[in-house]
Coordinates of C-alpha atoms and ligand atoms in Angstrom, one line a residue:
M9 CA 78.8 99.2 123.6
S10 CA 78.8 103.0 124.2
E11 CA 81.7 105.0 125.5
Y12 CA 81.0 106.7 128.8
Q13 CA 82.8 109.8 129.8
Y14 CA 81.3 110.5 133.2
A15 CA 79.8 107.1 134.2
T16 CA 81.8 103.9 134.8
V17 CA 80.4 100.5 133.6
P18 CA 80.9 98.0 136.4
S19 CA 83.4 95.4 135.2
D20 CA 81.8 92.6 137.2
G21 CA 78.2 93.0 135.7
E22 CA 76.4 91.8 132.6
R23 CA 73.9 93.4 130.3
I24 CA 70.2 92.6 130.6
A25 CA 69.0 91.4 127.1
G26 CA 65.5 90.9 125.6
D27 CA 62.8 93.5 125.9
T28 CA 60.4 94.8 128.6
A29 CA 57.9 92.1 127.9
N30 CA 60.5 89.4 128.2
P31 CA 63.7 90.6 129.9
V32 CA 66.6 88.1 129.9
V33 CA 68.3 88.8 133.2
P34 CA 71.8 87.6 134.2
D35 CA 72.8 86.9 137.8
R36 CA 74.7 90.2 138.0
P37 CA 72.7 92.6 135.9
I38 CA 74.1 96.1 135.4
V39 CA 71.5 98.5 136.5
P40 CA 72.1 102.3 136.0
F41 CA 70.8 104.6 138.8
I42 CA 70.2 108.3 138.9
E43 CA 70.5 109.5 142.5
G44 CA 68.3 112.5 142.0
D45 CA 68.3 116.0 143.4
G46 CA 67.2 117.4 146.8
I47 CA 66.2 114.4 149.0
G48 CA 67.3 112.1 146.2
P49 CA 70.7 111.1 147.8
D50 CA 69.0 110.5 151.2
I51 CA 66.3 108.1 149.8
W52 CA 68.6 106.5 147.3
A53 CA 71.2 105.5 150.0
A54 CA 68.4 103.8 152.0
T55 CA 66.9 102.1 148.9
R56 CA 70.2 100.7 147.7
H57 CA 71.0 99.3 151.2
V58 CA 67.5 97.7 151.3
V59 CA 67.7 96.2 147.8
D60 CA 71.2 94.8 148.3
A61 CA 70.2 93.3 151.6
A62 CA 67.0 91.7 150.1
V63 CA 68.9 90.2 147.2
E64 CA 71.6 88.8 149.5
K65 CA 68.9 87.4 151.8
A66 CA 67.0 85.8 148.9
Y67 CA 69.8 84.4 146.9
G68 CA 72.8 84.2 149.3
G69 CA 75.3 85.8 147.0
A70 CA 74.3 83.8 143.9
R71 CA 72.7 87.0 142.5
A72 CA 73.5 90.7 143.0
V73 CA 72.8 94.0 141.3
A74 CA 75.9 95.6 139.6
W75 CA 74.9 99.3 140.2
M76 CA 76.1 101.9 137.7
E77 CA 75.7 105.5 138.6
V78 CA 74.6 107.8 135.7
F79 CA 74.1 111.5 136.0
A80 CA 71.1 113.8 135.5
G81 CA 70.0 116.9 137.2
E82 CA 72.2 119.1 139.4
K83 CA 74.9 116.5 139.8
A84 CA 75.1 116.2 135.9
N85 CA 75.2 120.0 135.6
D86 CA 78.1 120.2 138.0
R87 CA 80.1 117.6 136.3
A88 CA 79.2 117.8 132.7
G89 CA 77.7 121.3 132.4
E90 CA 74.5 119.7 131.1
W91 CA 71.3 118.7 133.0
L92 CA 70.8 115.6 131.0
P93 CA 74.0 114.4 129.2
G94 CA 73.4 112.2 126.1
E95 CA 75.5 109.4 127.7
T96 CA 72.9 109.0 130.5
L97 CA 70.1 108.4 127.9
D98 CA 72.6 106.0 126.1
A99 CA 73.1 104.1 129.3
L100 CA 69.3 103.8 130.0
T101 CA 68.9 102.5 126.4
E102 CA 71.9 100.1 126.6
F103 CA 71.1 98.6 130.0
K104 CA 67.3 98.6 129.7
V105 CA 66.4 98.6 133.4
A106 CA 67.2 101.6 135.6
I107 CA 66.0 103.4 138.7
K108 CA 65.9 107.1 139.6
G109 CA 65.3 109.6 142.4
P110 CA 63.4 112.8 141.8
L111 CA 64.9 115.5 139.6
T112 CA 64.7 119.3 139.9
T113 CA 63.0 120.9 137.0
P114 CA 65.6 123.6 136.0
V115 CA 64.2 127.1 135.9
G116 CA 65.1 128.7 132.6
G117 CA 67.7 127.1 130.4
G118 CA 65.2 125.8 127.8
I119 CA 64.5 122.4 129.3
R120 CA 60.8 121.9 130.2
S121 CA 61.3 119.0 132.6
L122 CA 64.0 116.3 132.7
N123 CA 61.4 113.7 133.5
V124 CA 59.3 114.5 130.5
T125 CA 62.4 114.6 128.3
I126 CA 63.6 111.2 129.5
R127 CA 60.1 109.7 128.9
Q128 CA 59.8 111.3 125.4
V129 CA 63.3 110.5 124.2
L130 CA 63.1 106.8 125.3
D131 CA 59.4 106.5 124.3
L132 CA 58.4 105.2 127.8
Y133 CA 54.8 105.1 126.9
S134 CA 53.2 103.5 129.9
C135 CA 53.4 105.0 133.4
I136 CA 52.7 102.2 135.9
R137 CA 51.6 103.0 139.5
P138 CA 50.7 100.1 141.8
V139 CA 48.5 101.1 144.7
R140 CA 48.5 98.7 147.7
W141 CA 48.2 99.4 151.4
V142 CA 51.1 98.6 153.7
P143 CA 49.5 97.4 156.9
G144 CA 49.8 100.0 159.6
V145 CA 50.2 103.1 157.3
P146 CA 47.6 105.7 158.3
S147 CA 44.8 105.9 155.7
P148 CA 41.8 108.1 155.3
V149 CA 39.5 105.2 154.4
R150 CA 38.0 102.4 156.6
E151 CA 39.2 99.4 154.6
P152 CA 42.4 100.3 152.8
E153 CA 43.3 96.6 152.7
K154 CA 40.7 96.2 149.9
V155 CA 42.8 98.4 147.6
D156 CA 45.2 96.5 145.4
M157 CA 45.2 98.2 142.0
V158 CA 47.8 99.0 139.3
V159 CA 47.1 102.1 137.3
F160 CA 48.5 102.0 133.8
R161 CA 48.5 105.6 132.5
E162 CA 49.3 106.4 128.8
N163 CA 52.3 108.7 128.7
T164 CA 52.6 110.2 125.3
E165 CA 49.2 111.4 124.0
D166 CA 46.0 113.2 125.0
V167 CA 45.8 116.8 126.1
Y168 CA 49.2 116.3 127.7
A169 CA 50.9 116.1 124.2
G170 CA 51.7 119.8 124.7
I171 CA 49.9 121.0 121.6
E172 CA 48.2 124.2 122.7
W173 CA 48.1 127.9 122.0
A174 CA 47.6 130.8 124.4
S175 CA 44.6 133.1 124.3
G176 CA 45.1 136.1 122.1
T177 CA 48.0 134.7 120.0
G178 CA 48.1 134.6 116.3
E179 CA 48.3 130.8 116.4
A180 CA 45.1 130.5 118.5
E181 CA 43.3 132.8 116.2
A182 CA 44.5 130.9 113.1
V183 CA 43.2 127.6 114.6
R184 CA 39.9 129.3 115.5
D185 CA 39.5 130.7 112.0
F186 CA 40.3 127.3 110.5
L187 CA 37.8 125.5 112.7
Q188 CA 35.1 128.2 111.9
E189 CA 35.7 128.4 108.2
R190 CA 36.6 124.8 107.3
M191 CA 34.8 122.7 110.0
G192 CA 31.9 124.9 110.9
A193 CA 32.9 124.8 114.6
T194 CA 32.5 127.9 116.6
I195 CA 34.9 128.7 119.4
R196 CA 34.5 131.8 121.7
E197 CA 36.7 134.7 121.0
A198 CA 40.1 134.9 122.8
S199 CA 39.9 131.3 123.8
G200 CA 43.1 129.4 124.6
I201 CA 43.1 126.2 122.6
G202 CA 44.5 122.7 123.3
I203 CA 44.5 119.6 121.1
K204 CA 43.7 116.1 122.4
P205 CA 45.2 113.4 120.1
V206 CA 44.5 109.8 120.9
S207 CA 45.6 107.2 118.3
P208 CA 45.0 103.5 117.8
F209 CA 48.8 102.9 117.8
G210 CA 49.3 104.7 121.1
T211 CA 46.2 103.1 122.7
K212 CA 46.8 99.6 121.6
R213 CA 50.4 99.3 122.6
H214 CA 49.6 100.7 126.0
V215 CA 46.5 98.5 126.7
A216 CA 48.4 95.5 125.4
A217 CA 51.2 96.3 128.0
A218 CA 48.5 96.4 130.7
I219 CA 47.0 93.1 129.6
R220 CA 50.4 91.5 129.5
Y221 CA 51.1 92.8 133.0
A222 CA 47.8 91.3 134.2
L223 CA 48.6 87.9 132.6
G224 CA 52.1 87.9 134.0
R225 CA 51.0 88.6 137.5
R226 CA 47.8 86.6 137.6
R227 CA 45.6 89.6 138.0
D228 CA 42.0 89.0 137.1
S229 CA 40.8 92.1 135.3
V230 CA 41.9 95.1 133.2
T231 CA 39.5 98.1 133.3
L232 CA 39.5 100.7 130.6
M233 CA 38.8 104.0 132.2
H234 CA 37.5 106.7 129.8
K235 CA 35.0 109.5 129.3
G236 CA 33.8 108.1 126.0
N237 CA 30.2 109.1 126.6
I238 CA 31.2 112.7 126.0
M239 CA 34.5 112.6 124.0
K240 CA 33.5 109.9 121.6
Y241 CA 36.4 110.0 119.1
T242 CA 39.2 110.2 121.7
E243 CA 38.2 108.6 125.0
G244 CA 35.4 106.5 123.4
A245 CA 37.9 105.3 120.8
F246 CA 40.4 104.5 123.6
R247 CA 37.8 102.1 125.0
D248 CA 37.0 100.6 121.6
W249 CA 40.6 100.1 120.6
G250 CA 41.3 98.6 124.1
Y251 CA 38.7 95.9 123.6
E252 CA 39.9 95.4 120.0
V253 CA 43.6 94.8 121.0
A254 CA 42.4 92.3 123.7
R255 CA 40.5 90.4 121.0
E256 CA 43.4 90.7 118.4
L257 CA 46.4 89.8 120.6
F258 CA 45.0 87.9 123.5
P259 CA 41.9 86.0 122.2
E260 CA 42.4 82.9 124.4
D261 CA 43.5 84.7 127.6
T262 CA 40.9 87.5 127.9
I263 CA 37.1 87.8 128.0
A264 CA 35.0 91.0 127.7
E265 CA 32.9 91.6 130.8
E266 CA 29.8 91.7 128.6
R267 CA 30.2 88.0 127.9
L268 CA 30.0 87.3 131.6
W269 CA 26.7 89.1 131.7
E270 CA 25.5 86.8 129.0
G271 CA 26.3 83.8 131.2
E272 CA 29.9 82.8 130.2
E273 CA 32.5 81.9 132.9
A274 CA 35.8 83.8 133.1
A275 CA 37.5 80.5 133.6
G276 CA 40.9 82.0 134.5
R277 CA 40.8 84.5 131.7
V278 CA 41.6 88.2 132.3
V279 CA 38.2 90.1 132.3
I280 CA 38.3 93.3 130.2
K281 CA 35.8 95.9 131.4
D282 CA 35.3 99.6 131.0
R283 CA 34.1 102.3 133.3
I284 CA 33.3 106.0 132.7
A285 CA 35.9 108.2 134.4
D286 CA 33.7 109.9 136.9
S287 CA 32.1 106.7 138.1
M288 CA 35.5 105.2 138.4
F289 CA 36.4 107.6 141.1
Q290 CA 33.4 106.4 143.1
Q291 CA 34.1 102.8 142.3
V292 CA 37.7 102.9 143.7
L293 CA 36.3 104.3 147.0
L294 CA 33.2 102.1 147.3
R295 CA 34.2 98.8 145.6
P296 CA 38.0 98.8 145.2
E297 CA 38.2 95.0 145.4
E298 CA 36.5 94.8 142.0
Y299 CA 39.4 96.6 140.3
S300 CA 42.9 95.2 139.6
V301 CA 44.7 96.7 136.6
V302 CA 43.2 100.0 135.3
A303 CA 44.3 101.2 131.9
T304 CA 43.7 104.9 131.2
P305 CA 44.6 107.7 128.8
N306 CA 47.1 110.3 130.0
L307 CA 44.9 112.8 131.9
N308 CA 42.5 110.3 133.6
G309 CA 45.5 108.3 134.8
D310 CA 47.2 111.4 136.3
Y311 CA 44.1 112.1 138.4
L312 CA 43.3 108.5 139.3
S313 CA 46.8 107.5 140.4
D314 CA 47.1 110.3 143.0
A315 CA 43.5 109.7 144.2
C316 CA 44.2 106.0 144.7
A317 CA 47.6 106.7 146.4
A318 CA 45.7 109.0 148.9
Q319 CA 43.5 106.0 149.8
V320 CA 46.4 104.0 151.0
G321 CA 48.3 106.7 152.8
G322 CA 49.6 109.3 150.3
L323 CA 52.3 110.0 147.8
G324 CA 55.2 109.4 150.2
M325 CA 54.7 105.6 149.8
A326 CA 53.6 105.5 146.1
P327 CA 55.9 103.8 143.7
G328 CA 56.0 104.1 139.9
A329 CA 57.7 103.1 136.7
N330 CA 57.8 104.4 133.2
V331 CA 58.0 101.7 130.6
G332 CA 58.4 101.4 126.9
D333 CA 59.1 98.5 124.5
S334 CA 62.8 98.2 125.5
V335 CA 63.4 100.3 128.6
A336 CA 61.9 100.3 132.1
L337 CA 62.7 103.2 134.4
F338 CA 61.6 102.8 138.0
E339 CA 61.2 106.0 140.1
A340 CA 59.9 107.8 143.2
T341 CA 56.7 109.6 142.4
H342 CA 57.2 112.6 144.7
G343 CA 59.5 115.5 144.0
T344 CA 62.8 116.7 145.4
A345 CA 61.4 118.2 148.6
P346 CA 64.3 120.7 148.7
K347 CA 63.7 121.9 152.3
Y348 CA 64.5 118.4 153.5
A349 CA 67.6 117.8 151.3
G350 CA 70.5 116.2 153.2
L351 CA 68.6 116.1 156.5
N352 CA 68.2 112.3 156.5
R353 CA 64.6 112.8 157.4
V354 CA 62.2 111.9 154.7
N355 CA 60.4 108.7 153.9
P356 CA 62.3 106.5 151.3
G357 CA 59.2 104.3 150.9
S358 CA 58.3 105.5 147.4
L359 CA 61.7 104.7 146.0
I360 CA 62.0 101.5 147.9
L361 CA 58.6 100.3 146.6
S362 CA 59.7 101.3 143.1
A363 CA 62.7 99.1 143.6
V364 CA 60.3 96.3 144.6
M365 CA 58.6 96.8 141.2
M366 CA 62.0 96.6 139.6
L367 CA 62.9 93.4 141.4
E368 CA 59.6 91.9 140.1
H369 CA 60.4 93.1 136.6
L370 CA 63.7 91.2 136.8
G371 CA 61.8 88.1 138.0
W372 CA 63.5 88.3 141.4
D373 CA 60.3 87.8 143.3
D374 CA 61.9 86.3 146.4
A375 CA 63.9 89.5 146.9
A376 CA 60.8 91.6 146.2
R377 CA 58.9 89.7 148.9
A378 CA 61.8 90.2 151.4
V379 CA 61.5 94.0 150.9
D380 CA 57.7 93.8 151.4
R381 CA 58.2 91.8 154.6
G382 CA 60.8 94.2 155.9
L383 CA 58.6 97.3 155.1
E384 CA 55.6 95.7 156.8
G385 CA 57.7 94.8 159.8
A386 CA 59.2 98.3 160.2
V387 CA 55.7 99.9 159.9
G388 CA 54.3 97.2 162.2
A389 CA 57.0 98.0 164.8
R390 CA 55.9 101.7 164.5
M391 CA 59.4 102.8 163.6
V392 CA 58.7 105.3 160.8
T393 CA 59.8 108.6 159.3
Y394 CA 58.3 111.9 160.4
D395 CA 55.5 112.0 157.7
L396 CA 53.9 108.7 159.0
E397 CA 54.9 109.3 162.7
R398 CA 52.9 112.5 162.8
Q399 CA 49.7 110.6 161.8
M400 CA 50.2 107.6 164.1
D401 CA 49.7 107.1 167.8
D402 CA 52.7 105.9 169.8
A403 CA 55.1 105.7 166.8
T404 CA 58.8 106.3 167.0
R405 CA 60.2 108.8 164.6
V406 CA 63.3 107.5 162.8
S407 CA 65.6 109.0 160.2
T408 CA 65.7 107.9 156.5
S409 CA 68.7 105.7 157.0
R410 CA 67.4 104.2 160.3
F411 CA 64.1 103.4 158.5
G412 CA 66.1 101.5 155.8
E413 CA 68.0 99.6 158.5
T414 CA 64.7 98.7 160.3
I415 CA 63.4 97.4 157.0
V416 CA 66.5 95.2 156.6
A417 CA 66.2 94.0 160.2
H418 CA 62.6 92.8 159.6
M419 CA 63.3 90.9 156.3
Ligands
NAP510 P1 57.7 117.5 146.5 O1 59.1 117.6 146.3 O2 57.0 116.2 146.2 O3 57.4 117.9 148.0 C1 56.1 118.3 148.4 C2 55.9 117.9 149.9 O4 55.6 116.5 149.8 C3 57.1 117.9 150.8 O5 57.3 119.2 151.3 C4 56.7 116.9 151.8 O6 55.6 117.4 152.6 C5 56.1 115.8 151.0 N1 57.1 114.8 150.6 C6 57.6 114.6 149.3 N2 58.5 113.6 149.3 C7 58.5 113.1 150.6 C8 59.1 112.0 151.2 N3 59.9 111.2 150.5 N4 58.9 111.8 152.5 C9 58.0 112.5 153.2 N5 57.4 113.6 152.7 C10 57.6 113.9 151.4 O7 56.9 118.5 145.5 P2 57.3 120.0 145.1 O8 57.8 120.8 146.3 O9 56.1 120.5 144.4 O10 58.5 119.9 144.1 C11 59.9 120.1 144.4 C12 60.7 119.9 143.1 O11 60.6 118.5 142.7 C13 60.4 120.7 141.9 O12 61.6 121.1 141.3 C14 59.6 119.8 141.0 O13 59.8 120.1 139.6 C15 60.3 118.5 141.3 N6 59.5 117.3 141.0 C16 60.2 116.2 140.5 C17 59.5 115.0 140.3 C18 60.2 113.9 139.7 O14 61.4 113.9 139.5 N7 59.6 112.7 139.4 C19 58.1 114.9 140.6 C20 57.5 116.0 141.2 C21 58.2 117.2 141.4 P3 55.7 118.1 154.1 O15 56.3 119.5 153.8 O16 54.3 118.2 154.5 O17 56.5 117.3 155.0

């Protein structure tokens, strides 16, 4: 066990064992939380209240989360003089399941983004973003109830790997010369250049996680979203390796869509299909009911998850998780909204729905459903925070904490 200087390990909790595919969860699991900056403390307080009430409601005291505060962002900087103390990463590694509010990206100081650093250091290679409509939430589409998708975005590769050189630098010119002289590829003078690595290792572990998720939650398909007709050796390879890993690791439990066209029945197996990225944006609008889990490379997933979130009412209610082989970190998908910090005003829905994902990951589905019921009840009663209230007729605007209490009252 690690020594903690700033955090305190709860004496009445136990460690989660196993890995993210098969977590072994005690009745009082220790779960580290990072409150977050800006509106983080507001939404965290409401989330913790809702989760504790749901667990109590579902299990009557037989189970409870042993929360452990760990520090990152401004609070860490105040206490430890560091934005991301090593012990916080140690705690996430040791206790395996954690939840966090949004963190400010420090300006200057040499850290690019705390979120990116956490993902890289812990190798959280899949970003999971479920997109489902909560009845009553204002939506720009006519049938938001047809949307029930989970976007699995690869987190470590693609043009987001950060390998790029600015226009006019010696590095960019050296790469341009190399490509011209050695590979016979011409690049226009003074171009900025970025590299798009996509590997079989990175793709297969990610698509395997998406398939395992679909199997575990009885979802009927995994769609590989790619632009392989143009970028054959990166996006096209993502598609090919995706089908390959399904055949290699899940031969009995999956079936390629092509075989359905040849007349075979799915017979309870997860259907693996693929769609070109641009058509996928049409599909999620026109035929969302045909898509369940969608596995994507990094860039496609970034675009698709926000587009899908908009269909069900926007980012204020969009949950997320970043997951690797041994650590799962659940988090709000929006930022710190500094102008609302401490005003008890914003919507805690994104962090609360991330906590629902966490409860499902722990296998505490009854508690997860209690939160869902409470949230649907609060929105149904039209007692909502300002962001929803301003789009709804006859709704009552409530504070962050009151929204949390209303959710608890409707469980
Ligand atoms: P933001 O914090 O997400 O806020 C943008 C706007 O989104 C807010 O002004 C507000 O809109 C709305 N919003 C966000 N969260 C809301 C909530 N819970 N309830 C209701 N409305 C909400 O984005 P930003 O201003 O670009 O970023 C601020 C800081 O957050 C930056 O330091 C950025 O680096 C950081 N950030 C962190 C994360 C993370 O930790 N995962 C993610 C993104 C950004 P209205 O003004 O219209 O009410």
